[in-house]
Coordinates of C-alpha atoms (C1' of nucleotides) in Angstrom, one line a residue:
Chain M
M1 CA 6.8 12.6 -4.8
K2 CA 8.9 10.3 -6.9
W3 CA 8.5 6.7 -5.9
D4 CA 11.9 5.7 -7.1
T5 CA 13.6 7.7 -4.3
L6 CA 11.0 7.0 -1.6
E7 CA 13.3 4.6 0.1
E8 CA 15.8 7.5 0.7
E9 CA 13.2 9.7 2.5
P10 CA 14.1 10.5 6.1
C11 CA 11.1 8.6 7.4
S12 CA 10.8 4.9 8.3
V13 CA 7.2 4.7 7.1
A14 CA 8.2 6.0 3.7
R15 CA 11.1 3.7 3.4
T16 CA 9.0 0.7 4.3
V17 CA 6.2 1.8 2.1
A18 CA 8.8 1.9 -0.8
V19 CA 9.2 -1.9 -0.2
I20 CA 5.7 -3.2 0.7
G21 CA 3.4 -0.2 -0.1
D22 CA 1.2 -1.6 -2.8
R23 CA -1.7 -4.0 -2.9
W24 CA -0.1 -6.8 -4.8
T25 CA 3.1 -6.8 -2.7
L26 CA 1.1 -7.2 0.5
L27 CA -0.9 -10.0 -0.9
I28 CA 2.2 -11.7 -2.2
L29 CA 3.7 -11.5 1.3
R30 CA 0.5 -13.0 2.8
E31 CA 1.0 -16.0 0.5
C32 CA 4.7 -16.2 1.5
F33 CA 3.7 -16.5 5.1
L34 CA 1.2 -19.2 4.0
R35 CA 4.1 -21.1 2.5
I36 CA 3.6 -20.4 -1.1
R37 CA 6.9 -20.3 -2.8
R38 CA 6.6 -20.9 -6.6
F39 CA 5.8 -18.6 -9.4
D40 CA 2.7 -20.5 -10.7
D41 CA 1.4 -21.0 -7.2
F42 CA 1.5 -17.3 -6.5
Q43 CA -0.1 -16.7 -9.8
A44 CA -2.9 -19.2 -9.3
S45 CA -3.7 -18.3 -5.7
L46 CA -3.8 -14.6 -6.3
G47 CA -5.0 -14.2 -9.9
I48 CA -2.3 -11.6 -10.4
T49 CA -1.0 -11.1 -13.9
R50 CA 2.2 -12.9 -14.6
H51 CA 3.8 -9.7 -15.7
L52 CA 3.2 -7.9 -12.4
L53 CA 4.1 -11.0 -10.3
A54 CA 7.5 -11.2 -12.0
D55 CA 8.0 -7.5 -11.4
R56 CA 7.0 -7.7 -7.7
L57 CA 9.0 -10.8 -7.0
K58 CA 12.1 -9.2 -8.6
K59 CA 11.6 -6.2 -6.5
L60 CA 11.2 -8.1 -3.2
V61 CA 14.4 -10.0 -4.1
R62 CA 16.2 -6.8 -4.8
F63 CA 15.2 -5.4 -1.4
G64 CA 16.3 -8.6 0.3
V65 CA 12.9 -9.6 1.5
L66 CA 12.8 -12.8 -0.6
R67 CA 15.6 -15.1 -1.8
K68 CA 15.6 -17.3 -4.9
I69 CA 16.6 -20.9 -4.0
P70 CA 17.0 -23.5 -6.7
Y71 CA 14.9 -26.6 -6.2
Q72 CA 15.6 -28.3 -9.5
D73 CA 18.4 -28.2 -12.0
A74 CA 17.1 -29.1 -15.4
P75 CA 15.5 -26.8 -16.2
K76 CA 16.7 -24.4 -13.6
R77 CA 13.8 -23.6 -11.3
Y78 CA 13.7 -21.4 -8.2
E79 CA 11.5 -21.0 -5.1
Y80 CA 11.0 -17.7 -3.5
I81 CA 11.5 -17.9 0.2
L82 CA 11.4 -15.2 3.0
T83 CA 14.8 -14.0 4.3
Q84 CA 15.1 -12.9 7.9
K85 CA 14.4 -9.4 6.7
G86 CA 11.2 -10.8 5.1
L87 CA 10.3 -12.9 8.2
D88 CA 10.6 -9.7 10.2
L89 CA 7.6 -8.3 8.3
Y90 CA 5.5 -10.7 10.3
P91 CA 4.3 -8.1 12.8
I92 CA 3.1 -5.9 9.9
I93 CA 1.1 -8.7 8.3
M94 CA -0.3 -9.8 11.7
S95 CA -1.4 -6.3 12.6
I96 CA -3.0 -6.0 9.2
V97 CA -4.8 -9.3 9.8
H98 CA -5.9 -8.3 13.3
W99 CA -7.3 -5.0 12.1
G100 CA -9.3 -6.8 9.4
N101 CA -10.5 -9.3 12.0
I102 CA -11.8 -6.5 14.3
H103 CA -13.1 -4.0 11.7
M104 CA -13.8 -5.8 8.5
V105 CA -15.3 -9.2 9.3
D106 CA -18.8 -10.1 8.0
A107 CA -21.5 -12.1 9.7
R108 CA -19.7 -15.4 9.1
G109 CA -16.8 -14.4 11.3
R110 CA -13.1 -14.6 10.9
P111 CA -11.6 -16.3 7.8
M112 CA -8.6 -17.5 9.9
L113 CA -7.7 -18.2 13.4
H114 CA -4.2 -18.2 14.9
Q115 CA -2.8 -20.6 17.5
H116 CA 0.3 -19.9 19.4
K117 CA 2.5 -23.1 19.4
T118 CA 4.3 -21.9 22.5
C119 CA 1.3 -21.7 24.8
G120 CA -1.2 -23.7 22.7
K121 CA -4.0 -21.1 22.8
M122 CA -5.9 -19.2 20.1
F123 CA -4.7 -15.7 20.4
D124 CA -4.7 -12.1 19.0
P125 CA -1.5 -10.1 18.5
V126 CA -1.0 -7.3 20.9
M127 CA 1.6 -4.5 20.4
V128 CA 3.4 -3.6 23.6
C129 CA 6.2 -1.4 24.8
S130 CA 9.6 -3.1 24.7
E131 CA 10.5 -1.4 28.1
C132 CA 7.5 -1.8 30.3
G133 CA 5.4 -4.4 28.4
E134 CA 2.2 -2.3 28.5
P135 CA 0.0 -2.3 25.4
L136 CA 0.6 0.7 23.2
S137 CA -1.9 3.3 21.8
A138 CA -1.3 6.3 19.7
K139 CA -2.1 8.6 22.6
S140 CA 0.4 7.1 25.0
V141 CA 3.4 7.8 22.7
H142 CA 5.5 10.9 22.2
V143 CA 7.4 11.3 19.0
H144 CA 10.9 12.9 19.0
P145 CA 13.2 13.7 16.1
G146 CA 16.0 11.1 15.9
P147 CA 19.6 11.4 14.6
G148 CA 18.4 10.8 11.0
A149 CA 15.6 13.4 11.1
R150 CA 15.2 16.1 8.5
K151 CA 14.9 19.7 9.6
S152 CA 11.5 20.1 11.3
S153 CA 8.7 20.8 9.0
P154 CA 6.7 24.1 9.3
V155 CA 3.5 22.3 8.4
H156 CA 3.8 20.0 11.3
A157 CA 4.8 22.9 13.6
K158 CA 1.7 24.8 12.5
A159 CA -0.6 21.8 13.0
A160 CA 0.9 21.1 16.4
E161 CA 0.3 24.7 17.5
R162 CA -3.3 24.6 16.3
A163 CA -3.8 21.4 18.2
K164 CA -2.6 23.0 21.4
A165 CA -4.7 26.2 20.8
G166 CA -7.9 24.6 19.7
Chain F
M1 CA -8.5 -9.7 -9.0
K2 CA -10.9 -6.8 -9.0
W3 CA -10.0 -4.1 -6.4
D4 CA -13.5 -3.0 -6.0
T5 CA -14.6 -6.2 -4.4
L6 CA -11.3 -6.8 -2.5
E7 CA -13.0 -5.8 0.7
E8 CA -15.4 -8.8 0.4
E9 CA -12.7 -11.4 0.0
P10 CA -12.7 -14.1 2.7
C11 CA -9.3 -12.8 4.0
S12 CA -8.6 -10.2 6.6
V13 CA -5.4 -9.2 4.9
A14 CA -7.2 -8.6 1.6
R15 CA -10.0 -6.6 3.4
T16 CA -7.5 -4.4 5.2
V17 CA -5.5 -4.0 2.0
A18 CA -8.6 -2.8 0.3
V19 CA -8.6 0.1 2.8
I20 CA -4.9 1.0 3.4
G21 CA -3.1 -0.9 0.7
D22 CA -1.6 1.8 -1.4
R23 CA 1.3 4.1 -1.0
W24 CA -0.5 7.4 -0.6
T25 CA -3.0 6.1 1.9
L26 CA -0.3 4.8 4.2
L27 CA 1.5 8.1 4.0
I28 CA -1.7 10.0 4.6
L29 CA -2.2 7.9 7.7
R30 CA 1.3 8.6 8.9
E31 CA 0.4 12.3 8.7
C32 CA -2.8 11.7 10.6
F33 CA -0.9 10.2 13.5
L34 CA 1.4 13.2 13.3
R35 CA -1.7 15.3 13.9
I36 CA -2.1 16.7 10.4
R37 CA -5.8 17.3 9.8
R38 CA -6.4 19.8 7.0
F39 CA -6.4 19.3 3.2
D40 CA -3.7 21.8 2.4
D41 CA -1.5 20.6 5.2
F42 CA -1.7 17.0 3.9
Q43 CA -1.0 18.4 0.4
A44 CA 2.0 20.5 1.5
S45 CA 3.6 17.9 3.7
L46 CA 3.2 15.0 1.3
G47 CA 3.5 16.7 -2.1
I48 CA 0.5 14.5 -3.2
T49 CA -1.6 15.9 -6.1
R50 CA -4.7 17.5 -4.8
H51 CA -6.8 15.2 -7.0
L52 CA -5.5 12.1 -5.4
L53 CA -5.6 13.5 -1.9
A54 CA -9.3 14.4 -2.3
D55 CA -9.9 10.9 -3.6
R56 CA -8.0 9.1 -0.8
L57 CA -9.6 11.2 1.9
K58 CA -13.0 10.5 0.6
K59 CA -12.3 6.8 0.6
L60 CA -10.9 6.8 4.1
V61 CA -14.1 8.7 5.3
R62 CA -16.2 6.1 3.4
F63 CA -14.5 3.3 5.2
G64 CA -14.9 5.0 8.6
V65 CA -11.2 5.5 9.2
L66 CA -11.4 9.3 9.1
R67 CA -14.3 11.6 10.1
K68 CA -14.9 15.1 8.7
I69 CA -15.3 17.6 11.6
P70 CA -16.3 21.2 10.8
Y71 CA -13.9 23.7 12.4
Q72 CA -15.2 26.9 10.8
D73 CA -18.6 27.9 9.4
A74 CA -18.1 30.6 6.7
P75 CA -16.9 29.2 4.5
K76 CA -17.6 25.7 5.7
R77 CA -14.3 24.0 6.4
Y78 CA -13.6 20.5 7.7
E79 CA -10.8 18.7 9.4
Y80 CA -10.1 15.0 8.9
I81 CA -9.6 13.2 12.2
L82 CA -9.0 9.6 13.0
T83 CA -12.0 7.6 14.3
Q84 CA -11.5 4.8 16.7
K85 CA -11.3 2.5 13.7
G86 CA -8.6 4.7 12.4
L87 CA -6.7 4.9 15.7
D88 CA -6.8 1.1 15.8
L89 CA -4.5 1.2 12.7
Y90 CA -1.7 2.3 15.1
P91 CA -0.1 -1.1 15.4
I92 CA 0.1 -1.3 11.7
I93 CA 1.8 2.0 11.4
M94 CA 4.1 1.3 14.3
S95 CA 5.2 -2.1 13.0
I96 CA 5.9 -0.4 9.6
V97 CA 8.0 2.2 11.3
H98 CA 9.8 -0.4 13.3
W99 CA 10.7 -2.5 10.3
G100 CA 12.0 0.6 8.6
N101 CA 14.0 1.4 11.7
I102 CA 15.6 -2.0 11.7
H103 CA 16.0 -2.7 8.0
M104 CA 16.0 0.6 6.1
V105 CA 18.0 3.1 8.2
D106 CA 21.0 4.8 6.7
A107 CA 24.2 5.8 8.5
R108 CA 22.6 8.8 10.1
G109 CA 20.3 6.6 12.2
R110 CA 16.6 6.7 12.9
P111 CA 14.5 9.6 11.7
M112 CA 12.3 9.4 14.7
L113 CA 12.3 8.1 18.2
H114 CA 9.3 7.0 20.3
Q115 CA 8.8 7.6 24.0
H116 CA 6.2 5.8 26.0
K117 CA 4.4 8.3 28.2
T118 CA 3.3 5.5 30.6
C119 CA 6.8 4.4 31.5
G120 CA 8.8 7.4 30.3
K121 CA 11.3 5.4 28.3
M122 CA 12.3 5.3 24.6
F123 CA 11.0 2.0 23.3
D124 CA 10.4 -0.2 20.3
P125 CA 7.1 -1.9 19.7
V126 CA 6.9 -5.6 20.3
M127 CA 4.2 -7.9 19.1
V128 CA 3.2 -10.5 21.7
C129 CA 0.6 -13.2 22.2
S130 CA -2.6 -12.0 23.9
E131 CA -2.7 -15.2 25.9
C132 CA 0.8 -15.8 27.2
G133 CA 2.5 -12.5 26.5
E134 CA 5.5 -14.0 24.7
P135 CA 6.8 -12.3 21.5
L136 CA 5.4 -13.7 18.3
S137 CA 7.2 -15.0 15.3
A138 CA 5.9 -16.5 12.1
K139 CA 7.3 -19.9 13.1
S140 CA 5.6 -20.0 16.4
V141 CA 2.1 -19.7 14.9
H142 CA -0.3 -22.2 13.5
V143 CA -3.0 -21.0 11.1
H144 CA -6.5 -22.6 11.2
P145 CA -9.5 -21.9 9.0
G146 CA -12.1 -19.9 10.9
P147 CA -15.9 -19.7 10.6
G148 CA -15.6 -17.2 7.7
A149 CA -13.1 -19.3 5.7
R150 CA -13.5 -20.1 2.1
K151 CA -13.2 -23.7 1.0
S152 CA -9.6 -24.8 1.3
S153 CA -7.5 -23.9 -1.7
P154 CA -5.8 -26.7 -3.7
V155 CA -2.8 -24.5 -4.3
H156 CA -2.1 -24.1 -0.6
A157 CA -2.7 -27.8 0.0
K158 CA -0.2 -28.7 -2.7
A159 CA 2.4 -26.2 -1.3
A160 CA 1.9 -27.5 2.2
E161 CA 2.5 -31.1 1.0
R162 CA 5.6 -30.1 -0.8
A163 CA 6.8 -28.3 2.3
K164 CA 6.3 -31.5 4.3
A165 CA 8.0 -33.7 1.7
G166 CA 10.9 -31.5 0.8
Chain T
dA1 C1' 5.8 -36.4 -32.4
dC2 C1' 2.9 -34.1 -29.0
dA3 C1' 1.2 -32.5 -24.7
dT4 C1' 2.4 -30.9 -20.1
dT5 C1' 4.8 -28.2 -16.4
dA6 C1' 7.2 -24.3 -15.0
dA7 C1' 8.8 -19.6 -15.2
dG8 C1' 8.9 -16.1 -17.3
dT9 C1' 8.3 -12.2 -21.5
dT10 C1' 5.8 -9.5 -24.8
dC11 C1' 1.9 -7.3 -26.7
dT12 C1' -2.2 -4.0 -26.7
dA13 C1' -6.1 -1.8 -24.2
dT14 C1' -7.6 0.2 -20.1
dT15 C1' -7.1 2.5 -15.7
dT16 C1' -4.5 5.3 -12.6
dT17 C1' -1.5 8.9 -11.5
dA18 C1' 1.2 13.2 -12.1
dG19 C1' 1.3 18.0 -12.7
dA20 C1' -0.6 22.1 -13.4
dA21 C1' -4.3 25.3 -13.8
dC22 C1' -8.9 26.6 -12.5
dT23 C1' -13.2 27.5 -9.3
dG24 C1' -15.8 29.2 -5.4
dT25 C1' -16.2 31.3 -0.6
dC26 C1' -15.0 34.1 2.6
dA27 C1' -11.7 37.4 5.4
dA28 C1' -8.4 40.8 5.7
dT29 C1' -5.9 44.5 3.5
dA30 C1' -4.8 48.6 0.4
Chain K
dT1 C1' -14.0 49.2 -3.8
dA2 C1' -10.7 46.3 -5.6
dT3 C1' -7.2 43.1 -4.5
dT4 C1' -4.9 39.6 -2.2
dG5 C1' -4.7 35.4 0.2
dA6 C1' -6.3 31.1 2.6
dC7 C1' -8.7 27.0 2.0
dA8 C1' -10.8 22.9 -0.2
dG9 C1' -11.6 21.2 -3.7
dT10 C1' -12.4 20.1 -9.3
dT11 C1' -11.0 19.8 -14.1
dC12 C1' -7.8 19.1 -17.7
dT13 C1' -4.0 16.5 -20.5
dA14 C1' 0.1 13.6 -20.6
dA15 C1' 2.6 10.0 -18.6
dA16 C1' 2.9 5.7 -16.1
dA17 C1' 1.1 1.4 -14.3
dT18 C1' -2.0 -2.5 -14.7
dA19 C1' -5.1 -6.1 -16.9
dG20 C1' -5.6 -9.8 -19.8
dA21 C1' -4.1 -12.7 -23.1
dA22 C1' -0.8 -14.9 -26.0
dC23 C1' 3.9 -16.3 -26.7
dT24 C1' 8.7 -18.3 -25.4
dT25 C1' 12.0 -21.6 -23.6
dA26 C1' 13.5 -25.8 -21.7
dA27 C1' 12.9 -30.1 -20.1
dT28 C1' 9.8 -34.5 -19.1
dG29 C1' 6.4 -37.9 -19.9
dT30 C1' 3.5 -40.9 -23.4

DNA sequence: ACATTAAGTTCTATTTTAGAACTGTCAATA
DNA sequence: TATTGACAGTTCTAAAATAGAACTTAATGT
């Protein structure tokens, strides 16, 4: 697999992974949602090397996840803020946080708690069906090829057959 | 940052990223949810090098996301199947798919469609508040330090102040 | 004149990954 | 009996990515 063409794969997971699929990028996005916006603040709070930080920010800007906004003119300085496309990553970050809360906490408990401004309560995120509102699980979902699908893979066909037989 | 201690960071994002935060792992998990279970099937469908595949599978087993189940005795052969901890990654994968569907599709449309067995309809996943059921957005959520929090970071405090001032 | 803040860039050493070939077991086939 | 093929890895070298530190540029404050 060549990572530079991953974003053209006929798969929405692969295309998203092309944008956010590495450790530093996910941690940078966490900081964005915690309202970190400046180069040195990202660097200080993450301990990422400046080289990689510059690289990742550039990439996120190129993909339209972040936008550079000038906050000072002399010398020119920019803040990195989330675009709508970036804000739309929120469910990904929240589901990552939630899985960590459930499966990776130590004895001290959760590092962070979330309060819903709308209803005022502490909450967990729940993923539901847009049509009926019921919570989703892997087993309650059927996958179909869509209009942008590649020709069906023999490997998946074989695996599906085995699953039916065994 | 040292990746080998990332899972002990006082942050649920960091801890989850320690498990799933690289390209290949996310793509391997996609295949798991598409019912791929065997070494050579993962290898063929992803084009990952056998070396890395072995490494990533081992790691996912170590973290309790996958379990090795024998399916044949001579020679001993195993399948890798998702544990409950692994199945619980479903919202992460689905939110990744959904973001790709919205922001990364080309003219041909979505590679895959999802049907909810419970209600029978094609759907999109929606993340809602566990308490009031309303859809969540970054702006409708307040973050509080929890019992497992680290001492509050000066970087975040400074950034929050700037956000209030500016 | 000198130190500081901010946002990078450049450098070398180390680690990870890619790509291909190789190993070991067993079953089925010629 | 010898050969082929399926399967699940391991081992090897070359290429790429990352870590860690120092350097650059531009302006401000003392």
